[in-house]
Amino acid sequence: MTIQVSEADQDTVLEFFSGMSLVVRNRFAINDVLGGLRLWRLAWSLGWLDIRLRYRGSMLGPFWLTISTGVMVGSLGVLYSALFHMSLRDYLPFLALSQVLWGFLATLVGEACGAFTESEPVIRSIRMPFFLFAMRILVRNVLVLAHNICVIVVVFLALRMWPGAAALLALPALPLWVADALALSLLLGGICARFRDIMPIVNSVMQIAFFLSPVIWKPEQLGAHAVWLPFNPFYDMLEIVRSPLLGQAPSLLVWGAALGYSAILCGLAWMFFLRARGRIAFWI
Amino acid sequence: MMSRDASIDAQDVSVLFPLYHGNSRSLKKLLVAAASGRLAEDQQHRVVVRALSDINFNLKSGERMGLVGSNGAGKTTLLRVLAGIYEPVTGRVRLHGTLNALLDPSLGMNPELTGRENIMLRGLYGGLSRPLLARLEEDVIEFSELSDFIDLPMRIYSAGMAIRLGFALATAIRPRILLMDEWFLAGDAGFLEKARQRMEEMVRAADILVLSTHNDAIVREWCTRVMWLDKGRIRADGPAAEVMDQYVGTPAE
């Protein structure tokens, strides 16, 4: 008894040719994304197994991440609230949120660079939608994020804080984060497969961005200079999630900037993917 | 609904491999080249390997084609093109029908995962639905005779067990177009009769077979047609016996 692939699948047509027009490239790229979405169970399993294997044999598993984030937030919180002359009650929830969100963002960007190169054996032995590998990166990082969210919950409970109904305003930010994460993986994954020196560049950019963005320092501390902050895309992306959870609605300007930057990122990623999709297998 | 016959159609297919080795894969070089206005020239002078040139053929339902040629002749590249992994630089490829490409014996397998998990992953890579996944698992476990080992990580398997699992997986899904690289036939002398049977069943069940191999006997037995590739070009293409006589009679250069 063996598996005969179903009748409906038998009309599969696979066709490639050189000198594709933009319209055709677009169709191929859309099919790639749709094909990836159809394989969501595979993307989920791959991401989940990545995490499980990373912590194989460890008793606490990914909760080690929760603990290290927790310790980091706790100690930095005490130190910086003293340095910045702020009350712990004001500073700690802010820091917990920032640290967890930034951790997700920075790790995702770092891993996005390897989205295709890490799956080289698979890409070279079976035709798979490239979008699948972007989904895998997203799943993996969302699972890590889910563990780190415990830190935020603990901080909020310990300080008996409740963001209230304003927290719901963070929800529209989720699809934006998801779209940006997938776009980043397609873009960075492809560029880094072609140019191997991009990865160290990306890593140092992220390091600089960490200090230039209000992650450990609060936007208010900039005083009058804070008007320039919306130019920093990381600020906008963080703010649309963070400020609702701290009980404030983000300004329209911040939302507008976040939407604008995301549109630019997704547009760039798509333009790149249109051109690069058929070449990635040669690059890795 | 009758589905259309399986077919493969390749027209003027060429594949170039740009060499990105060492320094040439760096942004610095490209930036320097761009700054000094040599970008266009650089691109033209880029070292490329012509893996396939002007490949033309078509296969209809029922045809079984063997690919022969020395190492580096482009056999595996051609299989990868047909499998949709490498999209050709020039030309056109059109395939009709479900496809299974057996190019890598350990496709998607992870030694840290259990046999059962690896079966599930392979099934998911194949896009199988949930009921088919269950059947795949049942079939592979039965054939590979791993019994209790199926729930242990693959890294503790003996070499024989790992091969049985890989083989059972690769032969479980029956496509209409079967692309097979020679690893699959490696060491078949000592292969279990059962495995041989299963493979022959799969080959027979496929509408089209494209097989890359060095094994003269297998080609003569299984293939109706042989394409002889030499340095990425078709040197001969015709009835199996005819081309094989010519191929075997030609001393390797």
Coordinates of C-alpha atoms in Angstrom, one line a residue:
Chain A
M1 CA 0.0 0.0 0.0
T2 CA 1.5 3.3 -1.0
I3 CA 0.3 6.8 -1.4
Q4 CA -1.1 7.7 -4.8
V5 CA -1.4 11.4 -5.0
S6 CA -5.1 12.4 -5.5
E7 CA -6.7 12.9 -8.9
A8 CA -7.2 16.6 -8.4
D9 CA -3.5 17.1 -8.0
Q10 CA -2.7 15.4 -11.3
D11 CA -3.2 18.3 -13.5
T12 CA -0.3 20.1 -11.9
V13 CA 1.5 22.2 -14.4
L14 CA 5.0 23.5 -13.8
E15 CA 6.3 25.9 -16.3
F16 CA 9.4 28.2 -16.3
F17 CA 10.9 30.2 -19.0
S18 CA 13.5 32.9 -19.3
G19 CA 12.9 36.6 -20.0
M20 CA 9.7 36.7 -17.9
S21 CA 7.8 39.9 -18.0
L22 CA 7.0 41.8 -14.8
V23 CA 3.5 40.5 -14.9
V24 CA 4.6 36.9 -15.1
R25 CA 7.2 37.4 -12.4
N26 CA 4.5 38.9 -10.2
R27 CA 2.3 35.9 -10.8
F28 CA 5.1 33.5 -9.9
A29 CA 5.8 35.5 -6.7
I30 CA 2.1 35.5 -5.7
N31 CA 1.9 31.8 -6.3
D32 CA 5.0 31.4 -4.1
V33 CA 3.3 33.2 -1.3
L34 CA 0.0 31.3 -1.7
G35 CA 1.9 28.0 -1.9
G36 CA 3.7 29.0 1.3
L37 CA 0.4 29.8 3.0
R38 CA -1.0 26.4 2.0
L39 CA 1.9 24.8 3.7
W40 CA 1.2 26.5 7.0
R41 CA 1.3 23.3 8.9
L42 CA 4.8 22.5 7.6
A43 CA 5.9 26.1 8.5
W44 CA 4.4 25.6 12.0
S45 CA 6.1 22.2 12.5
L46 CA 9.5 23.4 11.3
G47 CA 9.4 26.5 13.5
W48 CA 8.2 24.5 16.5
L49 CA 10.8 21.8 16.0
D50 CA 13.5 24.4 15.7
I51 CA 12.7 25.6 19.1
R52 CA 12.3 22.2 20.6
L53 CA 15.7 21.1 19.2
R54 CA 17.4 24.2 20.3
Y55 CA 16.5 23.3 23.9
R56 CA 16.7 19.6 23.6
G57 CA 17.5 17.9 26.8
S58 CA 17.1 21.1 28.8
M59 CA 14.6 20.9 31.6
L60 CA 13.2 24.4 31.4
G61 CA 13.6 24.6 27.7
P62 CA 12.6 27.9 26.2
F63 CA 11.7 29.2 29.6
W64 CA 15.4 29.8 30.1
L65 CA 14.8 32.7 27.7
T66 CA 12.0 33.9 30.0
I67 CA 14.3 33.7 33.0
S68 CA 17.1 35.6 31.3
T69 CA 14.8 38.3 29.9
G70 CA 13.3 38.5 33.4
V71 CA 16.6 38.9 35.1
M72 CA 17.8 41.4 32.5
V73 CA 14.6 43.5 32.9
G74 CA 14.8 43.3 36.7
S75 CA 18.4 44.4 37.0
L76 CA 18.4 47.0 34.2
G77 CA 15.1 48.3 35.7
V78 CA 16.7 49.0 39.1
L79 CA 19.9 50.4 37.6
Y80 CA 18.4 52.7 35.0
S81 CA 15.5 53.9 37.1
A82 CA 18.2 55.1 39.5
L83 CA 20.4 56.6 36.7
F84 CA 17.4 58.3 35.0
H85 CA 15.9 59.4 38.4
M86 CA 12.6 57.7 37.6
S87 CA 10.3 55.6 39.8
L88 CA 10.6 51.9 39.3
R89 CA 6.8 51.8 39.0
D90 CA 7.0 54.2 36.0
Y91 CA 10.0 52.7 34.4
L92 CA 9.8 48.9 34.8
P93 CA 6.6 48.2 32.8
F94 CA 8.1 50.4 30.0
L95 CA 11.4 48.5 30.1
A96 CA 9.8 45.1 30.2
L97 CA 7.7 45.9 27.1
S98 CA 10.6 47.5 25.2
Q99 CA 13.0 44.7 26.0
V100 CA 10.7 41.9 25.0
L101 CA 9.6 43.7 21.8
W102 CA 13.1 44.6 20.9
G103 CA 14.3 41.1 21.6
F104 CA 11.8 39.8 19.1
L105 CA 12.6 42.4 16.5
A106 CA 16.4 42.1 16.7
T107 CA 16.4 38.3 16.8
L108 CA 14.0 38.2 13.9
V109 CA 16.2 40.5 11.8
G110 CA 19.3 38.5 12.6
E111 CA 17.6 35.2 11.7
A112 CA 16.0 36.7 8.6
C113 CA 19.5 36.9 7.1
G114 CA 19.8 33.2 7.2
A115 CA 16.2 32.4 6.1
F116 CA 17.3 30.8 2.9
T117 CA 20.9 29.8 3.6
E118 CA 20.0 27.7 6.6
S119 CA 17.6 25.7 4.5
E120 CA 20.0 25.1 1.6
P121 CA 19.7 21.3 1.5
V122 CA 16.0 21.5 1.2
I123 CA 16.0 24.3 -1.4
R124 CA 18.4 22.3 -3.5
S125 CA 16.5 19.1 -3.4
I126 CA 12.9 20.0 -3.7
R127 CA 10.9 22.9 -5.1
M128 CA 9.4 24.7 -2.2
P129 CA 7.8 28.1 -2.0
F130 CA 10.4 30.5 -0.6
F131 CA 7.7 32.1 1.5
L132 CA 7.7 28.9 3.6
F133 CA 11.1 29.8 5.0
A134 CA 10.0 33.3 5.9
M135 CA 7.0 31.8 7.7
R136 CA 9.3 29.4 9.5
I137 CA 11.4 32.3 10.9
L138 CA 8.2 34.1 12.0
V139 CA 6.8 31.0 13.7
R140 CA 10.1 30.4 15.5
N141 CA 10.3 33.9 16.8
V142 CA 6.6 34.2 17.8
L143 CA 7.1 31.1 19.9
V144 CA 10.0 32.7 21.6
L145 CA 8.0 35.9 22.0
A146 CA 5.2 33.9 23.6
H147 CA 7.6 32.7 26.3
N148 CA 9.0 36.2 26.9
I149 CA 5.5 37.7 27.3
C150 CA 5.5 36.0 30.7
V151 CA 8.0 38.6 31.9
I152 CA 5.6 41.4 30.9
V153 CA 2.7 39.7 32.6
V154 CA 4.7 39.2 35.8
V155 CA 5.9 42.8 35.9
F156 CA 2.3 44.1 35.3
L157 CA 0.9 41.8 38.0
A158 CA 3.7 42.6 40.5
L159 CA 3.1 46.4 40.1
R160 CA -0.7 45.8 40.0
M161 CA -1.0 47.7 36.8
W162 CA -3.7 47.2 34.2
P163 CA -3.5 49.0 30.9
G164 CA -7.3 49.1 30.5
A165 CA -9.2 49.3 27.3
A166 CA -6.5 51.3 25.6
A167 CA -4.5 48.0 25.3
L168 CA -6.9 47.0 22.6
L169 CA -5.4 49.7 20.4
A170 CA -2.3 47.5 20.2
L171 CA -4.2 44.9 18.2
P172 CA -4.1 46.6 14.9
A173 CA -0.3 46.7 15.2
L174 CA -0.1 42.9 15.1
P175 CA -0.9 42.4 11.4
L176 CA 1.6 45.1 10.6
W177 CA 4.3 43.4 12.6
V178 CA 3.5 40.1 10.9
A179 CA 3.7 41.6 7.5
D180 CA 6.9 43.4 8.2
A181 CA 8.5 40.2 9.7
L182 CA 7.7 38.2 6.6
A183 CA 8.9 41.0 4.3
L184 CA 12.1 41.3 6.2
S185 CA 12.8 37.6 5.9
L186 CA 12.2 37.6 2.2
L187 CA 14.3 40.7 1.7
L188 CA 17.2 40.0 4.0
G189 CA 17.1 36.3 3.4
G190 CA 17.6 36.8 -0.3
I191 CA 20.1 39.7 -0.1
C192 CA 22.2 37.8 2.5
A193 CA 22.2 34.7 0.3
R194 CA 23.7 36.7 -2.5
F195 CA 26.0 39.0 -0.6
R196 CA 27.6 37.2 2.4
D197 CA 28.8 40.4 3.9
I198 CA 25.4 41.9 4.5
M199 CA 24.8 39.9 7.6
P200 CA 27.5 41.5 9.7
I201 CA 26.4 44.9 8.4
V202 CA 22.8 44.1 9.5
N203 CA 24.0 43.0 12.9
S204 CA 25.9 46.2 13.6
V205 CA 23.1 48.3 12.3
M206 CA 20.8 46.6 14.7
Q207 CA 23.2 47.3 17.5
I208 CA 23.4 51.0 16.7
A209 CA 19.6 51.1 16.3
F210 CA 19.2 49.6 19.8
F211 CA 21.0 52.6 21.3
L212 CA 19.4 55.2 19.0
S213 CA 15.9 53.9 19.6
P214 CA 13.9 54.4 22.8
V215 CA 14.3 50.9 24.1
I216 CA 15.9 51.5 27.5
W217 CA 15.4 55.2 27.5
K218 CA 12.0 56.8 27.4
P219 CA 11.0 59.1 24.5
E220 CA 10.1 61.9 26.9
Q221 CA 13.8 62.1 28.0
L222 CA 14.7 63.6 24.7
G223 CA 12.7 66.7 25.6
A224 CA 12.3 69.0 22.6
H225 CA 14.3 66.7 20.4
A226 CA 11.6 64.0 20.7
V227 CA 9.9 65.6 17.6
W228 CA 12.5 63.9 15.5
L229 CA 11.8 60.4 16.8
P230 CA 9.1 59.4 14.3
F231 CA 11.8 59.4 11.7
N232 CA 13.2 56.4 13.4
P233 CA 11.2 53.4 12.0
F234 CA 12.0 51.3 15.1
Y235 CA 10.5 54.0 17.3
D236 CA 7.2 54.0 15.4
M237 CA 7.0 50.2 15.3
L238 CA 7.7 49.9 19.0
E239 CA 5.4 52.7 19.9
I240 CA 2.2 51.4 18.2
V241 CA 2.4 48.3 20.4
R242 CA 4.0 49.7 23.6
S243 CA 2.0 52.9 24.3
P244 CA -1.4 51.3 24.2
L245 CA -0.2 48.6 26.6
L246 CA 1.0 51.4 28.9
G247 CA -2.5 52.9 28.7
Q248 CA -2.0 55.6 26.1
A249 CA -3.2 55.8 22.5
P250 CA -0.3 56.2 20.1
S251 CA -0.5 59.4 18.1
L252 CA -1.8 59.5 14.5
L253 CA 1.6 60.6 13.4
V254 CA 3.3 57.6 14.9
W255 CA 0.7 55.3 13.3
G256 CA 1.1 57.1 10.0
A257 CA 4.8 56.7 10.1
A258 CA 4.6 53.1 11.1
L259 CA 2.3 52.4 8.1
G260 CA 4.5 54.4 5.8
Y261 CA 7.7 52.6 6.8
S262 CA 6.0 49.3 6.6
A263 CA 4.6 50.0 3.1
I264 CA 8.1 51.0 2.0
L265 CA 9.6 47.8 3.5
C266 CA 7.0 45.5 2.0
G267 CA 7.2 47.3 -1.3
L268 CA 11.0 46.9 -1.4
A269 CA 10.8 43.3 -0.3
W270 CA 8.3 42.5 -3.0
M271 CA 10.3 44.3 -5.8
F272 CA 13.3 42.4 -4.7
F273 CA 11.5 39.1 -4.4
L274 CA 10.1 39.4 -7.9
R275 CA 13.6 39.6 -9.3
A276 CA 15.3 37.3 -7.0
R277 CA 12.9 34.4 -6.5
G278 CA 14.2 32.4 -9.5
R279 CA 17.8 33.0 -8.6
I280 CA 17.9 32.2 -4.9
A281 CA 18.6 28.5 -5.6
F282 CA 21.7 29.5 -7.4
W283 CA 22.9 31.8 -4.7
I284 CA 22.7 29.6 -1.6
Chain B
M1 CA -12.7 13.9 -15.0
M2 CA -9.9 12.5 -17.0
S3 CA -6.6 14.2 -16.3
R4 CA -4.3 15.0 -19.1
D5 CA -1.4 12.8 -19.9
A6 CA 1.8 13.5 -18.1
S7 CA 4.4 15.2 -20.2
I8 CA 7.7 17.1 -20.0
D9 CA 8.8 19.6 -22.6
A10 CA 12.1 21.3 -22.6
Q11 CA 13.0 24.0 -25.2
D12 CA 16.5 25.5 -25.6
V13 CA 17.2 25.2 -21.9
S14 CA 20.5 26.7 -20.7
V15 CA 21.7 27.0 -17.2
L16 CA 24.6 29.2 -16.2
F17 CA 26.1 29.1 -12.8
P18 CA 27.7 32.4 -11.8
L19 CA 30.7 31.7 -9.6
Y20 CA 30.3 33.6 -6.4
H21 CA 33.3 32.1 -4.8
G22 CA 35.5 33.9 -2.3
N23 CA 35.9 37.6 -3.0
S24 CA 33.6 37.9 -5.9
R25 CA 30.6 37.3 -3.6
S26 CA 31.3 40.4 -1.7
L27 CA 29.5 43.7 -1.7
K28 CA 32.8 45.5 -1.5
K29 CA 33.9 44.4 -4.9
L30 CA 30.6 45.3 -6.4
L31 CA 30.6 48.7 -4.8
V32 CA 34.2 49.4 -5.9
A33 CA 33.3 48.2 -9.4
A34 CA 30.3 50.4 -9.5
A35 CA 32.2 53.4 -8.2
S36 CA 34.9 52.9 -10.8
G37 CA 32.3 52.5 -13.5
R38 CA 33.2 48.9 -14.1
L39 CA 29.9 47.4 -13.1
A40 CA 28.7 46.5 -16.5
E41 CA 32.1 45.2 -17.5
D42 CA 32.3 43.3 -14.3
Q43 CA 29.1 41.6 -15.0
Q44 CA 30.1 40.6 -18.4
H45 CA 33.4 39.3 -17.2
R46 CA 31.8 37.4 -14.3
V47 CA 33.1 33.9 -14.3
V48 CA 30.2 31.6 -15.2
V49 CA 30.0 27.9 -15.6
R50 CA 27.7 26.8 -18.4
A51 CA 26.1 23.8 -16.7
L52 CA 23.5 23.1 -19.5
S53 CA 23.4 24.4 -23.0
D54 CA 20.5 24.3 -25.5
I55 CA 18.8 21.2 -24.1
N56 CA 15.8 20.3 -26.2
F57 CA 13.6 17.3 -25.7
N58 CA 10.1 16.2 -24.8
L59 CA 8.8 13.2 -23.0
K60 CA 5.4 11.7 -23.3
S61 CA 3.5 9.5 -21.0
G62 CA 5.1 6.0 -21.0
E63 CA 8.6 7.1 -21.8
R64 CA 11.5 6.3 -19.5
M65 CA 14.6 8.2 -20.1
G66 CA 18.0 7.5 -18.7
L67 CA 20.5 10.3 -18.4
V68 CA 24.1 9.2 -18.8
G69 CA 27.4 11.1 -19.0
S70 CA 30.5 11.6 -17.0
N71 CA 30.6 13.4 -13.7
G72 CA 29.9 17.1 -14.2
A73 CA 28.1 16.5 -17.5
G74 CA 25.0 18.2 -16.1
K75 CA 22.8 15.2 -15.3
T76 CA 21.9 16.4 -11.8
T77 CA 21.5 20.0 -12.9
L78 CA 19.0 18.8 -15.6
L79 CA 17.1 16.8 -13.0
R80 CA 17.0 20.0 -10.8
V81 CA 15.8 22.0 -13.7
L82 CA 13.0 19.5 -14.3
A83 CA 12.1 19.5 -10.6
G84 CA 11.7 23.3 -10.7
I85 CA 14.6 23.9 -8.4
Y86 CA 16.8 25.8 -10.9
E87 CA 14.9 28.0 -13.2
P88 CA 16.6 28.1 -16.5
V89 CA 18.5 31.2 -17.6
T90 CA 17.2 30.8 -21.2
G91 CA 14.6 28.5 -22.6
R92 CA 11.4 27.0 -21.4
V93 CA 10.4 24.0 -19.4
R94 CA 6.9 22.7 -19.1
L95 CA 5.8 19.8 -17.0
H96 CA 2.4 18.2 -16.7
G97 CA 1.6 15.9 -13.8
T98 CA 2.5 15.4 -10.2
L99 CA 6.2 15.2 -9.6
N100 CA 8.5 13.5 -7.2
A101 CA 12.1 14.2 -7.4
L102 CA 14.4 11.8 -5.5
L103 CA 17.5 13.9 -5.5
D104 CA 18.6 13.9 -1.9
P105 CA 18.2 10.6 0.1
S106 CA 17.9 12.5 3.4
L107 CA 15.6 15.3 2.2
G108 CA 14.4 17.3 5.2
M109 CA 15.4 14.6 7.6
N110 CA 16.9 15.6 10.9
P111 CA 18.9 13.1 12.9
E112 CA 17.7 14.7 16.1
L113 CA 14.1 13.9 15.4
T114 CA 12.4 10.6 15.8
G115 CA 11.6 8.4 12.8
R116 CA 7.9 9.2 13.2
E117 CA 8.6 13.0 13.3
N118 CA 10.8 12.7 10.2
I119 CA 8.0 10.8 8.4
M120 CA 5.6 13.6 9.3
L121 CA 7.9 16.3 8.1
R122 CA 8.5 14.5 4.8
G123 CA 4.8 14.1 4.3
L124 CA 4.3 17.8 5.0
Y125 CA 7.0 18.7 2.5
G126 CA 5.1 16.7 0.1
G127 CA 2.0 18.7 0.9
L128 CA 0.0 15.6 2.0
S129 CA -3.4 16.0 3.7
R130 CA -3.9 14.7 7.2
P131 CA -5.5 11.4 6.2
L132 CA -2.6 10.8 3.7
L133 CA -0.1 11.6 6.4
A134 CA -1.5 8.9 8.5
R135 CA -1.3 6.4 5.7
L136 CA 2.2 7.5 4.9
E137 CA 3.2 6.9 8.5
E138 CA 1.6 3.4 8.5
D139 CA 3.1 2.4 5.2
V140 CA 6.7 3.6 6.0
I141 CA 6.7 2.0 9.5
E142 CA 5.5 -1.2 8.0
F143 CA 8.1 -1.3 5.2
S144 CA 11.1 -0.1 7.2
E145 CA 10.4 -2.6 10.0
L146 CA 11.6 -0.2 12.6
S147 CA 8.9 -1.2 15.2
D148 CA 9.8 0.5 18.5
F149 CA 12.7 2.4 17.1
I150 CA 10.3 4.6 15.2
D151 CA 9.8 6.7 18.3
L152 CA 13.5 7.1 19.0
P153 CA 15.7 9.8 17.5
M154 CA 17.3 8.9 14.2
R155 CA 20.8 9.6 15.4
I156 CA 20.8 6.3 17.3
Y157 CA 19.7 4.3 14.3
S158 CA 22.1 1.8 12.7
A159 CA 23.2 2.7 9.2
G160 CA 20.9 0.0 7.9
M161 CA 17.9 1.3 9.8
A162 CA 18.5 4.9 8.5
I163 CA 18.7 3.6 5.0
R164 CA 15.5 1.6 5.3
L165 CA 13.6 4.6 6.7
G166 CA 15.0 6.9 4.0
F167 CA 14.2 4.4 1.3
A168 CA 10.7 3.7 2.6
L169 CA 9.9 7.4 2.7
A170 CA 11.3 8.1 -0.8
T171 CA 9.3 5.3 -2.4
A172 CA 6.0 5.8 -0.5
I173 CA 4.7 8.7 -2.6
R174 CA 3.9 7.6 -6.1
P175 CA 4.1 10.5 -8.6
R176 CA 3.3 10.5 -12.3
I177 CA 6.6 12.0 -13.1
L178 CA 9.5 10.4 -11.3
L179 CA 12.9 12.1 -11.4
M180 CA 15.6 9.9 -9.8
D181 CA 19.3 10.6 -9.2
E182 CA 21.8 7.8 -9.1
W183 CA 22.3 7.7 -5.3
F184 CA 19.1 5.8 -5.3
L185 CA 20.6 2.8 -7.0
A186 CA 23.9 2.9 -5.2
G187 CA 24.7 -0.4 -3.6
D188 CA 21.7 -2.1 -5.0
A189 CA 23.6 -5.3 -5.4
G190 CA 23.1 -6.1 -1.7
F191 CA 19.7 -4.5 -1.6
L192 CA 16.9 -6.5 -0.2
E193 CA 14.6 -8.2 -2.7
K194 CA 11.7 -6.4 -1.0
A195 CA 13.2 -3.0 -1.6
R196 CA 14.0 -3.8 -5.2
Q197 CA 10.4 -4.8 -5.8
R198 CA 9.1 -1.7 -4.2
M199 CA 11.3 0.5 -6.3
E200 CA 10.4 -1.3 -9.5
E201 CA 6.7 -0.9 -8.6
M202 CA 7.1 2.8 -8.2
V203 CA 9.0 3.1 -11.4
R204 CA 6.4 1.1 -13.3
A205 CA 3.6 3.1 -11.7
A206 CA 5.1 6.4 -12.9
D207 CA 4.0 7.7 -16.3
I208 CA 7.4 9.2 -17.0
L209 CA 10.7 8.3 -15.5
V210 CA 13.9 10.4 -15.8
L211 CA 16.8 8.6 -14.3
S212 CA 20.4 9.7 -13.9
T213 CA 22.9 6.9 -13.6
H214 CA 26.1 5.3 -14.5
N215 CA 24.7 1.8 -14.3
D216 CA 24.6 0.3 -17.7
A217 CA 22.4 -2.7 -16.8
I218 CA 19.8 -0.6 -15.0
V219 CA 19.5 1.8 -17.9
R220 CA 19.1 -1.1 -20.4
E221 CA 16.5 -2.8 -18.2
W222 CA 14.4 0.2 -17.3
C223 CA 14.8 2.9 -19.9
T224 CA 13.3 3.1 -23.3
R225 CA 15.3 6.1 -24.2
V226 CA 18.7 7.5 -23.3
M227 CA 20.1 11.0 -23.4
W228 CA 23.9 11.2 -23.3
L229 CA 25.0 14.5 -21.8
D230 CA 28.5 15.8 -22.4
K231 CA 29.7 19.0 -20.9
G232 CA 26.2 20.3 -20.6
R233 CA 25.2 19.5 -24.2
I234 CA 23.2 16.6 -25.6
R235 CA 25.7 14.3 -27.3
A236 CA 23.2 11.7 -28.2
D237 CA 19.5 11.1 -27.6
G238 CA 17.7 8.0 -28.8
P239 CA 16.6 4.4 -28.1
A240 CA 18.3 3.0 -25.0
A241 CA 20.2 0.2 -26.5
E242 CA 21.6 2.2 -29.4
V243 CA 22.8 5.1 -27.3
M244 CA 24.2 2.9 -24.6
D245 CA 26.3 0.9 -27.1
Q246 CA 27.7 4.1 -28.4
Y247 CA 28.3 5.5 -24.8
V248 CA 29.9 2.4 -23.4
G249 CA 32.1 2.1 -26.5
T250 CA 33.4 5.6 -26.1
P251 CA 36.5 5.9 -23.9
A252 CA 36.2 8.5 -21.2
E253 CA 38.2 11.6 -22.0

